[in-house]
PDB file of C-alpha atoms in Angstrom:
ATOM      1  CA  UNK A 766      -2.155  21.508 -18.858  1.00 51.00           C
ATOM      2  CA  UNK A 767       0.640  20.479 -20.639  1.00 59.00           C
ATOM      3  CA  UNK A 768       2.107  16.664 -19.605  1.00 56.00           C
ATOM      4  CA  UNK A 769       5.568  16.374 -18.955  1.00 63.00           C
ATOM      5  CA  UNK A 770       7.614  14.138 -21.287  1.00 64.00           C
ATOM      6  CA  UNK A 771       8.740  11.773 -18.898  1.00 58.00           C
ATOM      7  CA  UNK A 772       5.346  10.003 -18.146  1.00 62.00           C
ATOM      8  CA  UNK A 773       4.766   9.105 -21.911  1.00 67.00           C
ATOM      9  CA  UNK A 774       7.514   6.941 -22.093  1.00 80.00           C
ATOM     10  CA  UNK A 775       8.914   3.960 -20.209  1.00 87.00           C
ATOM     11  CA  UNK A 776      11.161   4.513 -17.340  1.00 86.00           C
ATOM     12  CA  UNK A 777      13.676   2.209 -15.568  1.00 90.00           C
ATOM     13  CA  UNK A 778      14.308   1.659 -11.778  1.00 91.00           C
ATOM     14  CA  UNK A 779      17.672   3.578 -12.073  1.00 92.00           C
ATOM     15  CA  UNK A 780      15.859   6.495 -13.551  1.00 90.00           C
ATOM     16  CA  UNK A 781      13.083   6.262 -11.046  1.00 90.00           C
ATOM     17  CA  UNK A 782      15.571   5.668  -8.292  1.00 91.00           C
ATOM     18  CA  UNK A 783      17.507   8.992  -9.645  1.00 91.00           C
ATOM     19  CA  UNK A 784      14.525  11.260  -8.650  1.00 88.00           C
ATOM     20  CA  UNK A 785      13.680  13.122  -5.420  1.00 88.00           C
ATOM     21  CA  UNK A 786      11.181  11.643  -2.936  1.00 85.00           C
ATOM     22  CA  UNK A 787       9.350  15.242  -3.844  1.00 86.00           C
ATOM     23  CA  UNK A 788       9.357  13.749  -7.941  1.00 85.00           C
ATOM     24  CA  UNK A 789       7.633  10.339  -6.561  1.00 85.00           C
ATOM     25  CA  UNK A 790       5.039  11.878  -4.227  1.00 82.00           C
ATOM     26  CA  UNK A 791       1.547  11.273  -5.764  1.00 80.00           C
ATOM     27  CA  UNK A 792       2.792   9.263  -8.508  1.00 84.00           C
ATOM     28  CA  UNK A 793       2.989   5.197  -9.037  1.00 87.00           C
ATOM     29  CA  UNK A 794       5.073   3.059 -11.687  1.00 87.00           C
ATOM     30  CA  UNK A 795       3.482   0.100 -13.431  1.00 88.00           C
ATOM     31  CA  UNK A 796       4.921  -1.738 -15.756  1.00 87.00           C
ATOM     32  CA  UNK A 797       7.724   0.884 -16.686  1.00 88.00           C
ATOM     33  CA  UNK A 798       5.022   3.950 -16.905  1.00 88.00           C
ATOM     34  CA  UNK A 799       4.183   6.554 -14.303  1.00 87.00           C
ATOM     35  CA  UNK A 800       0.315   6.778 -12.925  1.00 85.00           C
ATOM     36  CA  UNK A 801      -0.404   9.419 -11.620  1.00 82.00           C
ATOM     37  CA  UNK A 802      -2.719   8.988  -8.251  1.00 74.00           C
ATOM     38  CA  UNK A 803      -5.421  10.472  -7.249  1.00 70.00           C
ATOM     39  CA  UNK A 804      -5.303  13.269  -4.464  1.00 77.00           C
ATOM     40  CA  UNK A 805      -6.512  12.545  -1.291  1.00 81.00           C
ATOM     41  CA  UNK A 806      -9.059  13.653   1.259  1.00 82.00           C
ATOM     42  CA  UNK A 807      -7.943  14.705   4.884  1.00 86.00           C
ATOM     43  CA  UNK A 808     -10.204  11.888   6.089  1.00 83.00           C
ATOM     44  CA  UNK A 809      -8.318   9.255   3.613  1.00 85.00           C
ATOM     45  CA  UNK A 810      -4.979  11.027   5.432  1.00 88.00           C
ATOM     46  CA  UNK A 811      -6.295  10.740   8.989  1.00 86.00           C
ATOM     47  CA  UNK A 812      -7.417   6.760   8.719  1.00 86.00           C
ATOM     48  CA  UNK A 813      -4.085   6.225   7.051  1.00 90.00           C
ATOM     49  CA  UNK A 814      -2.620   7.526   9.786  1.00 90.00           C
ATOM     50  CA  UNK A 815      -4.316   6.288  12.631  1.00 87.00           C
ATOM     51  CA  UNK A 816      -3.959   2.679  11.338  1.00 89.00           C
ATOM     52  CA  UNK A 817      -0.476   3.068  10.789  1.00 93.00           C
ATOM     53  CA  UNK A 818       0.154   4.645  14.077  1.00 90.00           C
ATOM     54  CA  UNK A 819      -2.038   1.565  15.570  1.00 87.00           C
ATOM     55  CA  UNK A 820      -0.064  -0.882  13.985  1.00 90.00           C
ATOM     56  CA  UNK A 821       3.326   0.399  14.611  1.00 91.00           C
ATOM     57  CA  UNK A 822       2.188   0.110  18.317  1.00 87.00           C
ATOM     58  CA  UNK A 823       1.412  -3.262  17.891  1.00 85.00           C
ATOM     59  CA  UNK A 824       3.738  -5.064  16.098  1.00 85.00           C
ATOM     60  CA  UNK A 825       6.608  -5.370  18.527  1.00 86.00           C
ATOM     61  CA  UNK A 826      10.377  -4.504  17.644  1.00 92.00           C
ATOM     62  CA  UNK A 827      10.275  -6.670  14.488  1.00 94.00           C
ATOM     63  CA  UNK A 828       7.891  -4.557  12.387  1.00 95.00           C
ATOM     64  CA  UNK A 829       7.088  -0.927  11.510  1.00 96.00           C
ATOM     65  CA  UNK A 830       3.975   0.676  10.108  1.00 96.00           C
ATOM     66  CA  UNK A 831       4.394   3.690   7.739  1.00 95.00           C
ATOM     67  CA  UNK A 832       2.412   5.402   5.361  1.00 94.00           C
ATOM     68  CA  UNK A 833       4.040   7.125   2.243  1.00 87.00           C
ATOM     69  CA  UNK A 834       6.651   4.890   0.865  1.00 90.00           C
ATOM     70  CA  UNK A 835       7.241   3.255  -2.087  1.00 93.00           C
ATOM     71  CA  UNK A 836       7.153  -0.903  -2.143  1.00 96.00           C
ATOM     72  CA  UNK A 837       9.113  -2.122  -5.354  1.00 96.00           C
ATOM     73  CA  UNK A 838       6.854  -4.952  -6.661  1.00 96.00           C
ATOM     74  CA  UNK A 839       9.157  -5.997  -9.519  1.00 94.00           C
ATOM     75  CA  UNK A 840      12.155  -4.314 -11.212  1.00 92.00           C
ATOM     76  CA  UNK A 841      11.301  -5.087 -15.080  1.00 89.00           C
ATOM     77  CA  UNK A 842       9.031  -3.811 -15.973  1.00 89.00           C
ATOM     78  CA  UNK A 843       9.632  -1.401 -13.176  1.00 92.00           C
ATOM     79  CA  UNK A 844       6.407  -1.401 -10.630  1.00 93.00           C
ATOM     80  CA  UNK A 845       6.579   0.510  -7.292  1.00 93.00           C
ATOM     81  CA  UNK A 846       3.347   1.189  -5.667  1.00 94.00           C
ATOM     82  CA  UNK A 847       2.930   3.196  -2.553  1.00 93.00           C
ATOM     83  CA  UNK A 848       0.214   1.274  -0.384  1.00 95.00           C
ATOM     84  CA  UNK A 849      -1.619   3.561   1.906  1.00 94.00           C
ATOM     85  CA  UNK A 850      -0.044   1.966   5.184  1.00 96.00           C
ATOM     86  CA  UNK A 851       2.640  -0.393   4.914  1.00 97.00           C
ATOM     87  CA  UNK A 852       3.913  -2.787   7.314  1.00 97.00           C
ATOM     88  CA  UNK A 853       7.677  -4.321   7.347  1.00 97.00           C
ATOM     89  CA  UNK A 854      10.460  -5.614   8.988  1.00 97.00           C
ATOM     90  CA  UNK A 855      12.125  -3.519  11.025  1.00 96.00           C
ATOM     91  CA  UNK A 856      15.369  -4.294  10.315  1.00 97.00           C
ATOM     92  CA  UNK A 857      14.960  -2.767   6.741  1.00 97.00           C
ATOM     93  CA  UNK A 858      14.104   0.732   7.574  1.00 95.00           C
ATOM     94  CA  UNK A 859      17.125   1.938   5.853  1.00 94.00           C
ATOM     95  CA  UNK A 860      16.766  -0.591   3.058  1.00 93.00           C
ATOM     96  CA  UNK A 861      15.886   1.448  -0.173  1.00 90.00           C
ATOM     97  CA  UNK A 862      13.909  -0.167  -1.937  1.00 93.00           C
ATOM     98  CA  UNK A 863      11.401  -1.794   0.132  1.00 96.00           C
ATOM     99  CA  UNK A 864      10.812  -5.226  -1.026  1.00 97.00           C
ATOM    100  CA  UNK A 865       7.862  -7.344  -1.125  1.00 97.00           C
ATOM    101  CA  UNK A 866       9.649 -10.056   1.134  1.00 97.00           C
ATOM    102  CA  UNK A 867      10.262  -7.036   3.654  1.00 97.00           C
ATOM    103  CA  UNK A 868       6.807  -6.761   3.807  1.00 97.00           C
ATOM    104  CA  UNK A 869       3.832  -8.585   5.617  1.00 96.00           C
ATOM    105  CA  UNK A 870       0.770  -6.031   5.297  1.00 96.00           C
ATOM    106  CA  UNK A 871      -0.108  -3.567   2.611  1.00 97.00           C
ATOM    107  CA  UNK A 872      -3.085  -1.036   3.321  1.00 95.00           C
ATOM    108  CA  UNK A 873      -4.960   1.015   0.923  1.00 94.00           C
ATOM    109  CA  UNK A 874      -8.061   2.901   1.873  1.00 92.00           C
ATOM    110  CA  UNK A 875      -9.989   3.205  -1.067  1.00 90.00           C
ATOM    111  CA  UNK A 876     -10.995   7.151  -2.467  1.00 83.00           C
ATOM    112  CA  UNK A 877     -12.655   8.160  -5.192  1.00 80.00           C
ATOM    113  CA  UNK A 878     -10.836   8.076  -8.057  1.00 77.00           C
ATOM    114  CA  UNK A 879      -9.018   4.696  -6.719  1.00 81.00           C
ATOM    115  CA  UNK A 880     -11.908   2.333  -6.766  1.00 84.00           C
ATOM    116  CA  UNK A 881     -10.593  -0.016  -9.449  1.00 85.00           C
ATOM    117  CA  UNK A 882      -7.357  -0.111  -8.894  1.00 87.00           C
ATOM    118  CA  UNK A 883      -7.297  -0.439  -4.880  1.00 87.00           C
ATOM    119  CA  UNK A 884     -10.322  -3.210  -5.309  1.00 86.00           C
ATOM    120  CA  UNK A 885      -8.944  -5.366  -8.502  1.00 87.00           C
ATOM    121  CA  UNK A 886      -5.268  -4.340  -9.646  1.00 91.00           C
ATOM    122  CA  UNK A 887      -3.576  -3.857  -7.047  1.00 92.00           C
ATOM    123  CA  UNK A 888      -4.866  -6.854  -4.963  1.00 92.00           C
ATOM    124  CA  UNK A 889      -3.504  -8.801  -8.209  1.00 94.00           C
ATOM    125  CA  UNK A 890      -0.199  -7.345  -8.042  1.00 95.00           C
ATOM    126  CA  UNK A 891       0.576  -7.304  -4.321  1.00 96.00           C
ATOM    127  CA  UNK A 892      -0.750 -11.180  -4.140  1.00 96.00           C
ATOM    128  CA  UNK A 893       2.087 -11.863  -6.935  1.00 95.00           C
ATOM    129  CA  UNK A 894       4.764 -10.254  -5.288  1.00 96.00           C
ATOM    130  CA  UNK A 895       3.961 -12.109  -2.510  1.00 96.00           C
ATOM    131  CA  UNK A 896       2.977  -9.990   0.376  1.00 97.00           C
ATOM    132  CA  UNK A 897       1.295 -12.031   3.106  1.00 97.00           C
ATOM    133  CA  UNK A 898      -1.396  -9.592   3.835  1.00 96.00           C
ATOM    134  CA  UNK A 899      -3.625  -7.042   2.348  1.00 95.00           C
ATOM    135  CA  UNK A 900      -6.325  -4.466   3.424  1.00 94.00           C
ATOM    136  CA  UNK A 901      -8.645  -2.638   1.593  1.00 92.00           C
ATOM    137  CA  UNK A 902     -10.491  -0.273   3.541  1.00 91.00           C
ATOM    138  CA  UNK A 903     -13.787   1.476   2.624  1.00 87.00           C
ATOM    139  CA  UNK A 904     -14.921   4.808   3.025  1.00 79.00           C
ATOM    140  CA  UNK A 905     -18.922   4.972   4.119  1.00 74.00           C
ATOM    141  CA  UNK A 906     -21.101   7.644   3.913  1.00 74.00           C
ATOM    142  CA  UNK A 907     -21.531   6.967   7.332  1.00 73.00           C
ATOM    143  CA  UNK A 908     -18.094   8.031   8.367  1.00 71.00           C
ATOM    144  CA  UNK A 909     -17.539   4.468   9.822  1.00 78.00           C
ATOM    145  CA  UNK A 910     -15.206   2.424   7.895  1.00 83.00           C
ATOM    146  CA  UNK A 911     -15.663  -0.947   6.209  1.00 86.00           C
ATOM    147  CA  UNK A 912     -12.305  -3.176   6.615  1.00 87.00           C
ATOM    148  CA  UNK A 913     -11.681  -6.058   4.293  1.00 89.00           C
ATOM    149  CA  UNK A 914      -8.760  -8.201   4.837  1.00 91.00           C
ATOM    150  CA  UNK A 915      -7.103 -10.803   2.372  1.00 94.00           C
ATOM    151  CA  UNK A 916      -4.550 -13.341   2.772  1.00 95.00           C
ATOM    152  CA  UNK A 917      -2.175 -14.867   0.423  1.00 96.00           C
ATOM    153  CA  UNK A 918      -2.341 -18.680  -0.386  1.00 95.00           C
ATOM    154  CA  UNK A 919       1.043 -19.473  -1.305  1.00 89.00           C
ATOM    155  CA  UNK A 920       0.066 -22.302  -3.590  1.00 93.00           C
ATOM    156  CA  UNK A 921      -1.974 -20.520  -5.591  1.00 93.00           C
ATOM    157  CA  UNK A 922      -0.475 -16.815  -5.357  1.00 92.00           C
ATOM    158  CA  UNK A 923      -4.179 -15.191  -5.089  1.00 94.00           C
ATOM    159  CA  UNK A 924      -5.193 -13.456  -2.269  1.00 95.00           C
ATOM    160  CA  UNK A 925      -8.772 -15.346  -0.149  1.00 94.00           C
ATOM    161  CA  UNK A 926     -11.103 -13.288   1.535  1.00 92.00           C
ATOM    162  CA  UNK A 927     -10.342 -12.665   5.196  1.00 89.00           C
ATOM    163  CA  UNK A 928     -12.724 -11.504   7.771  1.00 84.00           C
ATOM    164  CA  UNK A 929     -14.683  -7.876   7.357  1.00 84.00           C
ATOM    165  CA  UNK A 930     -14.906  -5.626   9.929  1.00 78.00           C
ATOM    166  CA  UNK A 931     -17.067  -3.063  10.099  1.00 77.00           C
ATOM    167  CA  UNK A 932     -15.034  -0.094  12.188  1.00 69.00           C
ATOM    168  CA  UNK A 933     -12.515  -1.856  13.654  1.00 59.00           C
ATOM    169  CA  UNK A 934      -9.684  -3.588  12.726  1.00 56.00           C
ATOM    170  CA  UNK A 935      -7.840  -6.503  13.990  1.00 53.00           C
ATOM    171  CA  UNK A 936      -4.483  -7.969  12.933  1.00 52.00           C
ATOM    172  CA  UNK A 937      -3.433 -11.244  11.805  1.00 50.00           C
ATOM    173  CA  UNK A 938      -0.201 -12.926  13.032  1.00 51.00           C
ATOM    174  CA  UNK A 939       2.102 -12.704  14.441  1.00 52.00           C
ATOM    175  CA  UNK A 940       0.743  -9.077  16.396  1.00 51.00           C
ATOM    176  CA  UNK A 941      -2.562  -8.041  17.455  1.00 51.00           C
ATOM    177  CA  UNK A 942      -4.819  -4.464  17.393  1.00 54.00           C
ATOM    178  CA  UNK A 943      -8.018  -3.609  17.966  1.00 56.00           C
ATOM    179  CA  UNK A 944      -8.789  -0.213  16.601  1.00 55.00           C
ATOM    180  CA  UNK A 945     -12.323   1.310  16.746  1.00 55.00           C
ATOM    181  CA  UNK A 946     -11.971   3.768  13.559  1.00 50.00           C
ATOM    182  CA  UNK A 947     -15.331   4.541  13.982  1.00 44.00           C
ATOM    183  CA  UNK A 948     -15.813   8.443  14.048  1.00 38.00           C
ATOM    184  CA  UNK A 949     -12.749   9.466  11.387  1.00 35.00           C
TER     185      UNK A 949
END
């Protein structure tokens, strides 16, 4: 397989923003360079989804849940990630890009291939941008997901643990779900 030019060299947000949505799916930007992600199960699809469908149902007319959707983290050196489920103020949905300060949770269920970065990197990276909230869920064996939650301290910009939930999931202010996730 021969690698295409464009990901050996640093690219800027106008570039980036210059491509089709069908260019950025699968694909990340950190610090100017594109990562490539990797693909996905069905089962990593379906909790996405559910969550996301969850969450849109209970956050009220102020926030939307969505999966597949890049969050611009910072413009230079350009880093968009595209968390897993994202939740945001509602009045942005036609804002392009999102912005961290549009956001309050970011979601990424963790697959193999992803281990590092959803469990270390990224948790580094969203906490710096700012984003109140962040999920990391965890795919085991036993089909019955593992749910860590984080949330920022301000003063420090670091993420502390949250609670852990073993198949369900509940939200943190200012909505509330309960979601047993336990057969996906």
């Amino acid at each position: 397989m021969v690698v295409p030019a464009w990901m050996h060299t640093r690219i800027s947000a106008e570039e980036y923003d210059s491509w089709s949505e069908k260019q950025c799916v699968g694909i990340e930007i950190v610090d100017g360079m594109v990562v490539v992600g990797p693909s996905t199960s069905k089962r990593h699809n379906r909790l996405a989804r559910i969550l996301a469908n969850a969450l849109d149902a209970a956050a009220g007319p102020d926030w939307n849940a969505d999966t597949g959707f890049d969050v611009r983290l910072q413009d230079v050196a350009l880093t968009n990630r595209r968390p897993d489920v994202t939740v945001y103020r509602a009045e942005t949905i036609d804002l392009t890009p999102t912005r961290p300060e549009h956001v309050l949770l970011v979601v990424e269920v963790v697959s193999p291939g992803s281990e590092t970065t959803d469990r270390i990197v990224k948790v580094d990276q969203y906490a710096k941008a700012g984003i109140p909230f962040y999920w990391r869920i965890e795919q085991a064996p036993t089909g019955v997901p593992i749910v860590c939650t984080y949330v920022l301290d301000p003063a420090t910009k670091g993420y502390r643990d949250g609670e852990m939930f073993t198949g369900v999931i509940k939200a943190a202010a200012p909505f509330s779900v309960t979601v047993d996730l336990g057969t996906v």
